[in-house]
Every structure is written in structure tokens, then in C-alpha cells.
């Protein structure tokens, strides 16, 4: 006991960890100067698996792209395995392209005269087994369960075999076979065959024998199950349960519970649809299972609240066990209050003790044992408050930014405009607040193009200075911001300080 107390005292006096120094690692799909980005190539979902050895992205074209980790210092492989690798061992996390497959296609709902986009809304990894990886992907209406594994590819090799072997094989075949009779009992007339010196017909020499080989391996993606026709509204979330058997899917008004093995039916556990749709005041924006307790999940709403529900209390969980809500200051209400209060994403910390939420202006960290107020609030877009009217007119105010936590729970991150992402320290006493330009690749020769706004060099890695903007179009760091470039999707490696973030069609990797 005394030793434990001494350790806690030492930790208390040590203070918060030092701010991390972030460095660029690599980029996939970076566009060249002046290249236009195709709409279907824009990344719309990103997710690490539990080990951090695989990374998946989904795009608006319905494709899922998988990346695998290539630096193997933590993977427990022996020297012989490392010598066989066809890529160098790095000192920081590095990934390479593994495979891609078409997950969803555009559809048309004839009953509702509604087009269903192929855009991937969410990707979630499932348990791996026998060298195969499994994942769930969803568009607005349909969830699919995919299995990706290596299989030997059977190919037909060169058809022309060694002529000497053909001759010897054909000779033995002719000599060993009995004479064939025609239907009238006579022998066939061989006078029309032209023979070579070996006495074999020309047809034998041109004989083609197909040979099948299976030396190469290829990654094959196969759709194992399709979970469809369970949502009337657009699916915004899917989340795996810690029991590895069930998962939830959420749309604007309902949350359904599925069994991975059963695609024909689901169980509705949350339904916030009013009897009269005119009475509708809020919608579900995000939902996630607790990382360790299979009976608990949380979902957020457009009113800025988070509800924690317990599946043990009732089969239909319309009543919550806890409500987390940050009440606004009296007299501060405006036309935009409800819009900017809407939570676009929630994430449980790895230990399950905290929930991170992102609304338009802030990141908030909640302790599930304290529902009165967030334990920490981080200002992300405070400098945009004077421009809310412009943001409303160009629909930017409805952008849905995601958030993520580090594996150790000491830091949180989220995206912003001008392809910036921000990292905040959330341990007690921490003042860490770092802003990085994800698309600023130091290994690329910088070429100014008219299509992209110029940014100052200081915007690559800068410290956040908490002050208001001094001129329109300038953020808290004094850098001009661009609403057309936005970093909506990012993910933190589950066990290391490494962040993958998506800017348009490019995937950028940073580490600290």
C-alpha cells in the first residue's frame, strides 16, 4: 500500500505529460499540383482495427481500401521473416496499400422513388480468424459484412509443352492403344495423314496441354452477409459490441441491435420517433457501444445531449440511465444555438470511463460518473463565432467533424477547416493544444497553384494561441482558413501516438 501511495504522489508531482511533437509520416493518394479531385474518390470513413496493424478507409464511390502495417518492430516476427520482407523496417508506424474492393453500388428505391448513394458512411473492424480479417461497412441503408483473406490463385500456365515430351507421350499412347475399328468393321484409312520422320501425325505435334498452377496468392474480399431493409432513415453509425457477437446500427430516429450471424432480422432497442412527426424536436446523430461492458451503449442527439442506456434495464431502451447535457448560459441563446450544439460524433475512451463528443464549436470530455457537466471543454472553432451567418448560408455550419482519443486517454483530436487537425491534452493541468496542417507534406516540393489558397509556413505545426480572430477569414493562429478544404475524418492508433486523417481523396499519417 505504501509503495502504491508513493507512486501516486510521484505521479501527482510530475504533472501533465509534455506536449507531443508531431511529424509527417506518409501519404496515400496525394493529388498532383492542379489536379482536380473526383467526387467519388473523397474519403468518407476511416478506422484502425484493435491491433493497429490494419487501417481501412471508405470513399464516396462505395469502395473500401485496406492498408497494412509494414514496420514490424512490435510484431514479434523473427529475423528470417524480416529478411523476407520486401519493404524497409521503419522507426515509426508505416503502412502500405493492401487491397481494395467495391463494397456498395448506387441503388434506387422504387417504392419511395429515392436514390441511395454508394457512399460509405462508417467502417468497423470485427474479430480476425484464421488469417482472415472481417469488417462491417455501411452506406445510408445497407450494412455489409466482409471477409478478406489470402487465397492461392489458380492460373493456366503456358499451353505449349516441351515438344520432346509431347512426342514421347504421344508415341507411347499410339503404341499402347489397340487398333480402332470403324462402325462397318474395317480399319480407318490413314493415307490422308501426313507423317513426319517419327511416324506421328502432324496433329500430335501441335497438341496443347493446359497446365494449372497455384503458386501466387491474392487477397479476396467476399461479402458474407447483407443486413438490409431495417432503416427508414439514413444510417449514421454502426458499432461492434465487446461480446463479438452483436452490433448496433443507428439512423436519425432508431437504433437496431443485430447478431452478426443473422442478417434476416434485427431488434429495435431505441425509437425516438414521435406519434406525430410535427412534434419531432431532436434526432439521433451518433451511437457507440461501451468498449468493455456489452450491456451499455451511448448515443448523441442534435440537441447536444448524450444518453447512456443499459440493455439490462429494459428490452426497449427509450428511457436512458444517464443524461449528459451541457446547459447553455442564460441570455446567450441565438438562432444558431441549436445548430452548433448538435453533436456530430461521440467516442468512448479505451477504459470506458470517459466519452468524447464533438459539436460544431467544441470538443467535450465527459466522465460517465458525472453527468452534471463535462470535465473538460476544448475550443475548436471559437474564432468562427462572428461568421456563423456566412457559415449558415454556405451550409458549412452543418459539417460533421469526427473526434478521437489516444489509446492512453491523455489526448484528444479533431479536424477543422483548411485541412487542419487539432490535438489537445486532457490530463489534469495540461495546456497542450497543437494545430497541424495535415496536407502539408514536407517531402513534396511545394508548388503554388491558383486552385488552392496560399498558407503561411507557420501553419504546418503551430501552437494554438487562444485569442479571437482579428480579421475576417483568419483563424486563431493568424492563418487564413478555407471552407472548401475540411478535415472531417480522422482516427488515432489504438496503442501508439499515430493519427490517420483524411483530406479530400488523400490519407495523411502523422506520428509523435
CSV table of N, CA and C in Angstrom, one decimal, residues 241-372:
chain,number,residue,atom,x,y,z
A,241,UNK,N,-20.2,-4.7,-30.6
A,241,UNK,CA,-20.2,-5.0,-29.2
A,241,UNK,C,-19.0,-5.7,-28.7
A,242,UNK,N,-18.7,-5.6,-27.4
A,242,UNK,CA,-17.5,-6.3,-26.9
A,242,UNK,C,-17.7,-7.8,-26.8
A,243,UNK,N,-19.0,-8.2,-26.9
A,243,UNK,CA,-19.2,-9.7,-26.9
A,243,UNK,C,-18.8,-10.4,-28.2
A,244,UNK,N,-18.4,-9.6,-29.2
A,244,UNK,CA,-18.0,-10.1,-30.6
A,244,UNK,C,-19.1,-10.8,-31.3
A,245,UNK,N,-20.3,-10.7,-30.8
A,245,UNK,CA,-21.4,-11.4,-31.5
A,245,UNK,C,-22.5,-10.5,-32.0
A,246,UNK,N,-22.6,-9.3,-31.5
A,246,UNK,CA,-23.7,-8.4,-31.9
A,246,UNK,C,-23.1,-7.0,-32.2
A,247,UNK,N,-23.9,-6.2,-32.9
A,247,UNK,CA,-23.6,-4.8,-33.2
A,247,UNK,C,-24.8,-4.0,-33.3
A,248,UNK,N,-24.7,-2.7,-33.2
A,248,UNK,CA,-25.8,-1.8,-33.4
A,248,UNK,C,-25.7,-1.0,-34.7
A,249,UNK,N,-26.8,-0.6,-35.2
A,249,UNK,CA,-26.8,0.4,-36.3
A,249,UNK,C,-27.8,1.5,-35.9
A,250,UNK,N,-27.5,2.7,-36.2
A,250,UNK,CA,-28.4,3.8,-35.8
A,250,UNK,C,-28.7,4.7,-37.0
A,251,UNK,N,-29.9,5.1,-37.1
A,251,UNK,CA,-30.3,6.2,-38.1
A,251,UNK,C,-30.8,7.4,-37.3
A,252,UNK,N,-31.5,8.3,-37.9
A,252,UNK,CA,-32.0,9.5,-37.3
A,252,UNK,C,-32.9,9.3,-36.1
A,253,UNK,N,-33.7,8.2,-36.2
A,253,UNK,CA,-34.8,8.0,-35.2
A,253,UNK,C,-34.7,6.7,-34.4
A,254,UNK,N,-33.9,5.7,-34.9
A,254,UNK,CA,-33.9,4.4,-34.3
A,254,UNK,C,-32.5,3.8,-34.2
A,255,UNK,N,-32.4,2.9,-33.2
A,255,UNK,CA,-31.2,2.1,-33.1
A,255,UNK,C,-31.6,0.7,-33.1
A,256,UNK,N,-31.0,-0.1,-33.9
A,256,UNK,CA,-31.3,-1.5,-34.0
A,256,UNK,C,-30.1,-2.4,-33.6
A,257,UNK,N,-30.4,-3.5,-32.9
A,257,UNK,CA,-29.4,-4.5,-32.4
A,257,UNK,C,-29.4,-5.7,-33.4
A,258,UNK,N,-28.2,-6.0,-33.9
A,258,UNK,CA,-28.1,-7.2,-34.8
A,258,UNK,C,-27.2,-8.2,-34.2
A,259,UNK,N,-27.4,-9.5,-34.6
A,259,UNK,CA,-26.5,-10.6,-34.4
A,259,UNK,C,-25.7,-10.7,-35.7
A,260,UNK,N,-24.4,-10.8,-35.6
A,260,UNK,CA,-23.5,-10.9,-36.8
A,260,UNK,C,-23.9,-12.1,-37.7
A,261,UNK,N,-24.4,-13.2,-37.0
A,261,UNK,CA,-24.7,-14.4,-37.8
A,261,UNK,C,-26.1,-14.4,-38.4
A,262,UNK,N,-26.9,-13.4,-38.0
A,262,UNK,CA,-28.3,-13.3,-38.5
A,262,UNK,C,-28.6,-12.0,-39.3
A,263,UNK,N,-28.8,-12.1,-40.6
A,263,UNK,CA,-29.0,-10.9,-41.4
A,263,UNK,C,-30.4,-10.7,-41.7
A,264,UNK,N,-31.3,-11.6,-41.4
A,264,UNK,CA,-32.7,-11.5,-41.7
A,264,UNK,C,-33.6,-10.7,-40.8
A,265,UNK,N,-33.0,-10.5,-39.6
A,265,UNK,CA,-33.8,-9.7,-38.6
A,265,UNK,C,-32.9,-9.0,-37.6
A,266,UNK,N,-33.5,-7.9,-37.1
A,266,UNK,CA,-32.8,-7.1,-36.0
A,266,UNK,C,-33.8,-6.8,-35.0
A,267,UNK,N,-33.3,-6.3,-33.8
A,267,UNK,CA,-34.2,-5.9,-32.7
A,267,UNK,C,-34.1,-4.4,-32.5
A,268,UNK,N,-35.2,-3.7,-32.5
A,268,UNK,CA,-35.2,-2.3,-32.3
A,268,UNK,C,-35.1,-2.0,-30.8
A,269,UNK,N,-34.0,-1.3,-30.4
A,269,UNK,CA,-33.9,-1.1,-28.9
A,269,UNK,C,-34.1,0.4,-28.6
A,270,UNK,N,-34.0,1.3,-29.5
A,270,UNK,CA,-34.3,2.7,-29.3
A,270,UNK,C,-35.1,3.3,-30.4
A,271,UNK,N,-36.2,3.9,-30.0
A,271,UNK,CA,-37.1,4.5,-31.0
A,271,UNK,C,-37.5,5.9,-30.5
A,272,UNK,N,-37.1,7.0,-31.1
A,272,UNK,CA,-37.4,8.3,-30.6
A,272,UNK,C,-38.4,9.0,-31.6
A,273,UNK,N,-39.0,8.2,-32.5
A,273,UNK,CA,-39.9,8.7,-33.5
A,273,UNK,C,-41.2,9.1,-32.7
A,274,UNK,N,-41.7,10.3,-32.8
A,274,UNK,CA,-43.0,10.7,-32.2
A,274,UNK,C,-44.2,10.2,-33.0
A,275,UNK,N,-45.3,10.1,-32.3
A,275,UNK,CA,-46.5,9.7,-33.0
A,275,UNK,C,-46.9,10.6,-34.1
A,276,UNK,N,-46.6,11.9,-33.9
A,276,UNK,CA,-46.8,12.9,-34.9
A,276,UNK,C,-45.5,13.5,-35.3
A,277,UNK,N,-45.0,13.4,-36.5
A,277,UNK,CA,-43.7,13.9,-36.9
A,277,UNK,C,-43.6,15.4,-36.7
A,278,UNK,N,-44.7,16.1,-36.6
A,278,UNK,CA,-44.6,17.5,-36.4
A,278,UNK,C,-44.1,17.8,-35.0
A,279,UNK,N,-44.1,16.9,-34.1
A,279,UNK,CA,-43.7,17.0,-32.7
A,279,UNK,C,-42.2,16.7,-32.6
A,280,UNK,N,-41.5,16.3,-33.7
A,280,UNK,CA,-40.1,15.9,-33.7
A,280,UNK,C,-39.3,17.1,-33.3
A,281,UNK,N,-38.5,16.9,-32.2
A,281,UNK,CA,-37.6,18.0,-31.7
A,281,UNK,C,-36.1,17.7,-31.8
A,282,UNK,N,-35.7,16.4,-31.9
A,282,UNK,CA,-34.3,16.0,-32.0
A,282,UNK,C,-34.2,14.7,-32.7
A,283,UNK,N,-33.0,14.5,-33.2
A,283,UNK,CA,-32.7,13.2,-33.9
A,283,UNK,C,-31.4,12.6,-33.4
A,284,UNK,N,-31.2,11.4,-33.6
A,284,UNK,CA,-30.0,10.7,-33.2
A,284,UNK,C,-28.9,11.0,-34.2
A,285,UNK,N,-27.7,11.4,-33.7
A,285,UNK,CA,-26.6,11.7,-34.6
A,285,UNK,C,-25.5,10.8,-34.6
A,286,UNK,N,-25.3,10.0,-33.5
A,286,UNK,CA,-24.2,9.1,-33.4
A,286,UNK,C,-24.5,8.1,-32.2
A,287,UNK,N,-23.9,6.9,-32.4
A,287,UNK,CA,-24.2,5.9,-31.3
A,287,UNK,C,-22.9,4.9,-31.3
A,288,UNK,N,-22.6,4.5,-30.0
A,288,UNK,CA,-21.5,3.6,-29.9
A,288,UNK,C,-21.6,2.7,-28.6
A,289,UNK,N,-21.2,1.5,-28.8
A,289,UNK,CA,-21.2,0.5,-27.7
A,289,UNK,C,-20.0,0.9,-26.7
A,290,UNK,N,-20.3,0.6,-25.4
A,290,UNK,CA,-19.2,0.7,-24.4
A,290,UNK,C,-18.1,-0.3,-24.8
A,291,UNK,N,-16.8,0.0,-24.6
A,291,UNK,CA,-15.7,-0.8,-25.1
A,291,UNK,C,-15.6,-2.1,-24.3
A,292,UNK,N,-16.1,-2.2,-23.1
A,292,UNK,CA,-15.9,-3.5,-22.3
A,292,UNK,C,-17.2,-4.0,-21.8
A,293,UNK,N,-18.2,-3.2,-21.5
A,293,UNK,CA,-19.5,-3.6,-20.9
A,293,UNK,C,-20.5,-3.9,-22.1
A,294,UNK,N,-20.8,-5.1,-22.4
A,294,UNK,CA,-21.6,-5.4,-23.5
A,294,UNK,C,-23.1,-5.0,-23.4
A,295,UNK,N,-23.5,-4.6,-22.2
A,295,UNK,CA,-24.8,-4.2,-21.9
A,295,UNK,C,-25.0,-2.7,-22.0
A,296,UNK,N,-24.0,-1.9,-22.2
A,296,UNK,CA,-24.1,-0.5,-22.2
A,296,UNK,C,-23.7,0.2,-23.6
A,297,UNK,N,-24.5,1.2,-23.9
A,297,UNK,CA,-24.1,2.0,-25.1
A,297,UNK,C,-24.6,3.4,-24.9
A,298,UNK,N,-24.0,4.3,-25.7
A,298,UNK,CA,-24.4,5.7,-25.6
A,298,UNK,C,-24.8,6.2,-27.0
A,299,UNK,N,-25.7,7.2,-27.0
A,299,UNK,CA,-26.0,7.8,-28.3
A,299,UNK,C,-26.2,9.3,-28.1
A,300,UNK,N,-25.8,10.1,-29.1
A,300,UNK,CA,-25.9,11.6,-29.0
A,300,UNK,C,-27.1,12.1,-29.9
A,301,UNK,N,-27.5,13.3,-29.6
A,301,UNK,CA,-28.6,13.9,-30.3
A,301,UNK,C,-28.3,15.3,-30.9
A,302,UNK,N,-29.2,15.7,-31.7
A,302,UNK,CA,-29.0,17.0,-32.4
A,302,UNK,C,-29.2,18.2,-31.4
A,303,UNK,N,-29.7,17.9,-30.2
A,303,UNK,CA,-29.8,18.9,-29.2
A,303,UNK,C,-28.6,19.1,-28.3
A,304,UNK,N,-27.6,18.3,-28.6
A,304,UNK,CA,-26.3,18.4,-27.8
A,304,UNK,C,-26.3,17.6,-26.6
A,305,UNK,N,-27.2,16.6,-26.5
A,305,UNK,CA,-27.2,15.7,-25.3
A,305,UNK,C,-26.6,14.3,-25.6
A,306,UNK,N,-26.1,13.6,-24.6
A,306,UNK,CA,-25.7,12.2,-24.7
A,306,UNK,C,-26.4,11.4,-23.7
A,307,UNK,N,-27.0,10.3,-24.2
A,307,UNK,CA,-27.8,9.4,-23.3
A,307,UNK,C,-27.0,8.1,-23.2
A,308,UNK,N,-26.8,7.6,-22.0
A,308,UNK,CA,-26.2,6.3,-21.7
A,308,UNK,C,-27.4,5.4,-21.4
A,309,UNK,N,-27.4,4.2,-22.1
A,309,UNK,CA,-28.5,3.3,-21.8
A,309,UNK,C,-27.9,1.9,-21.4
A,310,UNK,N,-28.7,1.2,-20.6
A,310,UNK,CA,-28.3,-0.1,-20.1
A,310,UNK,C,-29.3,-1.1,-20.6
A,311,UNK,N,-28.8,-2.1,-21.4
A,311,UNK,CA,-29.7,-3.1,-22.0
A,311,UNK,C,-30.3,-4.0,-21.0
A,312,UNK,N,-29.8,-4.0,-19.7
A,312,UNK,CA,-30.3,-4.9,-18.7
A,312,UNK,C,-31.6,-4.3,-18.1
A,313,UNK,N,-31.8,-3.0,-18.2
A,313,UNK,CA,-33.0,-2.4,-17.6
A,313,UNK,C,-34.3,-2.7,-18.3
A,314,UNK,N,-34.2,-2.7,-19.6
A,314,UNK,CA,-35.4,-2.9,-20.4
A,314,UNK,C,-35.1,-3.3,-21.8
A,315,UNK,N,-36.0,-4.1,-22.4
A,315,UNK,CA,-35.7,-4.5,-23.8
A,315,UNK,C,-35.8,-3.3,-24.8
A,316,UNK,N,-36.7,-2.4,-24.5
A,316,UNK,CA,-36.9,-1.2,-25.3
A,316,UNK,C,-36.3,-0.1,-24.5
A,317,UNK,N,-35.2,0.5,-25.0
A,317,UNK,CA,-34.4,1.4,-24.1
A,317,UNK,C,-34.7,2.9,-24.5
A,318,UNK,N,-36.0,3.2,-24.6
A,318,UNK,CA,-36.3,4.6,-24.8
A,318,UNK,C,-36.0,5.5,-23.6
A,319,UNK,N,-36.0,4.9,-22.4
A,319,UNK,CA,-35.6,5.6,-21.3
A,319,UNK,C,-34.1,5.4,-21.0
A,320,UNK,N,-33.4,6.4,-20.7
A,320,UNK,CA,-32.0,6.4,-20.5
A,320,UNK,C,-31.6,6.2,-19.0
A,321,UNK,N,-30.4,5.7,-18.8
A,321,UNK,CA,-30.0,5.6,-17.4
A,321,UNK,C,-29.2,6.8,-16.9
A,322,UNK,N,-28.6,7.5,-17.9
A,322,UNK,CA,-28.0,8.8,-17.6
A,322,UNK,C,-28.1,9.7,-18.8
A,323,UNK,N,-28.2,11.0,-18.5
A,323,UNK,CA,-28.2,12.0,-19.5
A,323,UNK,C,-27.1,13.0,-19.3
A,324,UNK,N,-26.3,13.2,-20.3
A,324,UNK,CA,-25.2,14.2,-20.2
A,324,UNK,C,-25.5,15.4,-21.1
A,325,UNK,N,-25.6,16.6,-20.5
A,325,UNK,CA,-26.1,17.7,-21.2
A,325,UNK,C,-25.4,19.0,-20.6
A,326,UNK,N,-24.8,19.8,-21.5
A,326,UNK,CA,-24.1,21.0,-21.0
A,326,UNK,C,-25.1,22.1,-21.3
A,327,UNK,N,-25.7,22.6,-20.2
A,327,UNK,CA,-26.7,23.7,-20.4
A,327,UNK,C,-26.0,25.0,-20.7
A,328,UNK,N,-26.7,25.7,-21.6
A,328,UNK,CA,-26.2,27.0,-22.1
A,328,UNK,C,-26.4,28.1,-21.0
A,329,UNK,N,-25.5,29.1,-21.1
A,329,UNK,CA,-25.7,30.2,-20.2
A,329,UNK,C,-26.9,31.0,-20.5
A,330,UNK,N,-27.6,31.4,-19.5
A,330,UNK,CA,-28.9,32.2,-19.8
A,330,UNK,C,-28.5,33.5,-20.5
A,331,UNK,N,-29.4,33.8,-21.5
A,331,UNK,CA,-29.2,35.0,-22.3
A,331,UNK,C,-28.3,34.9,-23.5
A,332,UNK,N,-27.7,33.7,-23.6
A,332,UNK,CA,-26.7,33.5,-24.7
A,332,UNK,C,-27.4,32.8,-26.0
A,333,UNK,N,-28.7,32.6,-25.9
A,333,UNK,CA,-29.3,31.9,-27.0
A,333,UNK,C,-29.5,32.7,-28.2
A,334,UNK,N,-29.3,32.1,-29.4
A,334,UNK,CA,-29.4,32.8,-30.7
A,334,UNK,C,-30.0,31.8,-31.7
A,335,UNK,N,-30.2,32.3,-32.9
A,335,UNK,CA,-30.8,31.5,-34.0
A,335,UNK,C,-29.9,30.2,-34.2
A,336,UNK,N,-28.6,30.4,-34.0
A,336,UNK,CA,-27.7,29.3,-34.4
A,336,UNK,C,-27.4,28.3,-33.2
A,337,UNK,N,-28.0,28.6,-32.0
A,337,UNK,CA,-27.6,27.9,-30.8
A,337,UNK,C,-27.8,26.4,-31.0
A,338,UNK,N,-29.0,26.0,-31.5
A,338,UNK,CA,-29.3,24.6,-31.6
A,338,UNK,C,-28.5,23.9,-32.7
A,339,UNK,N,-28.2,24.7,-33.7
A,339,UNK,CA,-27.5,24.1,-34.9
A,339,UNK,C,-26.0,23.7,-34.4
A,340,UNK,N,-25.4,24.7,-33.7
A,340,UNK,CA,-24.0,24.4,-33.4
A,340,UNK,C,-23.9,23.5,-32.1
A,341,UNK,N,-25.0,23.3,-31.4
A,341,UNK,CA,-25.0,22.4,-30.3
A,341,UNK,C,-25.1,20.9,-30.7
A,342,UNK,N,-25.5,20.7,-31.9
A,342,UNK,CA,-25.7,19.3,-32.4
A,342,UNK,C,-24.4,18.6,-32.3
A,343,UNK,N,-24.4,17.4,-31.7
A,343,UNK,CA,-23.2,16.6,-31.6
A,343,UNK,C,-23.0,15.7,-32.9
A,344,UNK,N,-21.9,15.8,-33.5
A,344,UNK,CA,-21.7,15.1,-34.8
A,344,UNK,C,-21.0,13.8,-34.6
A,345,UNK,N,-20.3,13.6,-33.4
A,345,UNK,CA,-19.6,12.3,-33.2
A,345,UNK,C,-19.4,12.1,-31.7
A,346,UNK,N,-19.5,10.9,-31.2
A,346,UNK,CA,-19.0,10.5,-29.9
A,346,UNK,C,-18.1,9.3,-29.9
A,347,UNK,N,-17.2,9.3,-29.0
A,347,UNK,CA,-16.3,8.1,-28.9
A,347,UNK,C,-16.1,7.8,-27.4
A,348,UNK,N,-16.1,6.5,-27.0
A,348,UNK,CA,-15.7,6.1,-25.7
A,348,UNK,C,-14.2,6.1,-25.6
A,349,UNK,N,-13.7,6.4,-24.4
A,349,UNK,CA,-12.3,6.2,-24.2
A,349,UNK,C,-12.0,4.7,-24.1
A,350,UNK,N,-10.8,4.3,-24.2
A,350,UNK,CA,-10.5,2.9,-24.2
A,350,UNK,C,-10.9,2.2,-22.9
A,351,UNK,N,-10.7,2.9,-21.8
A,351,UNK,CA,-11.1,2.4,-20.5
A,351,UNK,C,-12.6,2.4,-20.2
A,352,UNK,N,-13.4,3.1,-21.1
A,352,UNK,CA,-14.8,3.1,-20.9
A,352,UNK,C,-15.3,4.1,-19.9
A,353,UNK,N,-14.4,4.8,-19.2
A,353,UNK,CA,-14.7,5.8,-18.2
A,353,UNK,C,-15.2,7.1,-18.7
A,354,UNK,N,-14.6,7.5,-19.9
A,354,UNK,CA,-14.9,8.8,-20.4
A,354,UNK,C,-15.6,8.7,-21.8
A,355,UNK,N,-16.3,9.7,-22.2
A,355,UNK,CA,-16.9,9.9,-23.5
A,355,UNK,C,-16.5,11.2,-24.1
A,356,UNK,N,-16.0,11.2,-25.3
A,356,UNK,CA,-15.6,12.4,-26.0
A,356,UNK,C,-16.7,12.7,-27.0
A,357,UNK,N,-17.1,14.0,-27.1
A,357,UNK,CA,-18.1,14.4,-28.0
A,357,UNK,C,-17.6,15.6,-28.8
A,358,UNK,N,-18.1,15.7,-30.0
A,358,UNK,CA,-17.7,16.9,-30.9
A,358,UNK,C,-19.0,17.5,-31.4
A,359,UNK,N,-19.1,18.8,-31.1
A,359,UNK,CA,-20.1,19.6,-31.7
A,359,UNK,C,-19.4,20.6,-32.7
A,360,UNK,N,-20.1,21.5,-33.2
A,360,UNK,CA,-19.5,22.4,-34.3
A,360,UNK,C,-18.4,23.2,-33.7
A,361,UNK,N,-18.6,23.7,-32.5
A,361,UNK,CA,-17.6,24.7,-31.9
A,361,UNK,C,-16.6,24.0,-31.0
A,362,UNK,N,-16.9,22.9,-30.3
A,362,UNK,CA,-16.1,22.4,-29.3
A,362,UNK,C,-15.9,20.9,-29.3
A,363,UNK,N,-14.9,20.5,-28.5
A,363,UNK,CA,-14.7,19.1,-28.1
A,363,UNK,C,-15.1,19.1,-26.6
A,364,UNK,N,-15.8,18.1,-26.1
A,364,UNK,CA,-16.1,18.0,-24.7
A,364,UNK,C,-15.8,16.6,-24.2
A,365,UNK,N,-15.2,16.5,-23.1
A,365,UNK,CA,-14.9,15.2,-22.5
A,365,UNK,C,-15.8,15.0,-21.2
A,366,UNK,N,-16.5,13.9,-21.2
A,366,UNK,CA,-17.4,13.6,-20.1
A,366,UNK,C,-16.9,12.4,-19.3
A,367,UNK,N,-17.2,12.5,-18.0
A,367,UNK,CA,-17.0,11.4,-17.1
A,367,UNK,C,-18.3,10.7,-16.9
A,368,UNK,N,-18.4,9.4,-17.2
A,368,UNK,CA,-19.7,8.8,-17.2
A,368,UNK,C,-20.3,8.7,-15.7
A,369,UNK,N,-19.4,9.0,-14.8
A,369,UNK,CA,-19.9,9.0,-13.4
A,369,UNK,C,-20.3,10.4,-12.9
A,370,UNK,N,-20.2,11.4,-13.8
A,370,UNK,CA,-20.6,12.8,-13.5
A,370,UNK,C,-21.3,13.4,-14.7
A,371,UNK,N,-22.6,13.4,-14.6
A,371,UNK,CA,-23.4,13.9,-15.7
A,371,UNK,C,-23.8,15.4,-15.6
A,372,UNK,N,-23.3,16.1,-14.6
A,372,UNK,CA,-23.7,17.5,-14.4
A,372,UNK,C,-23.1,18.4,-15.5
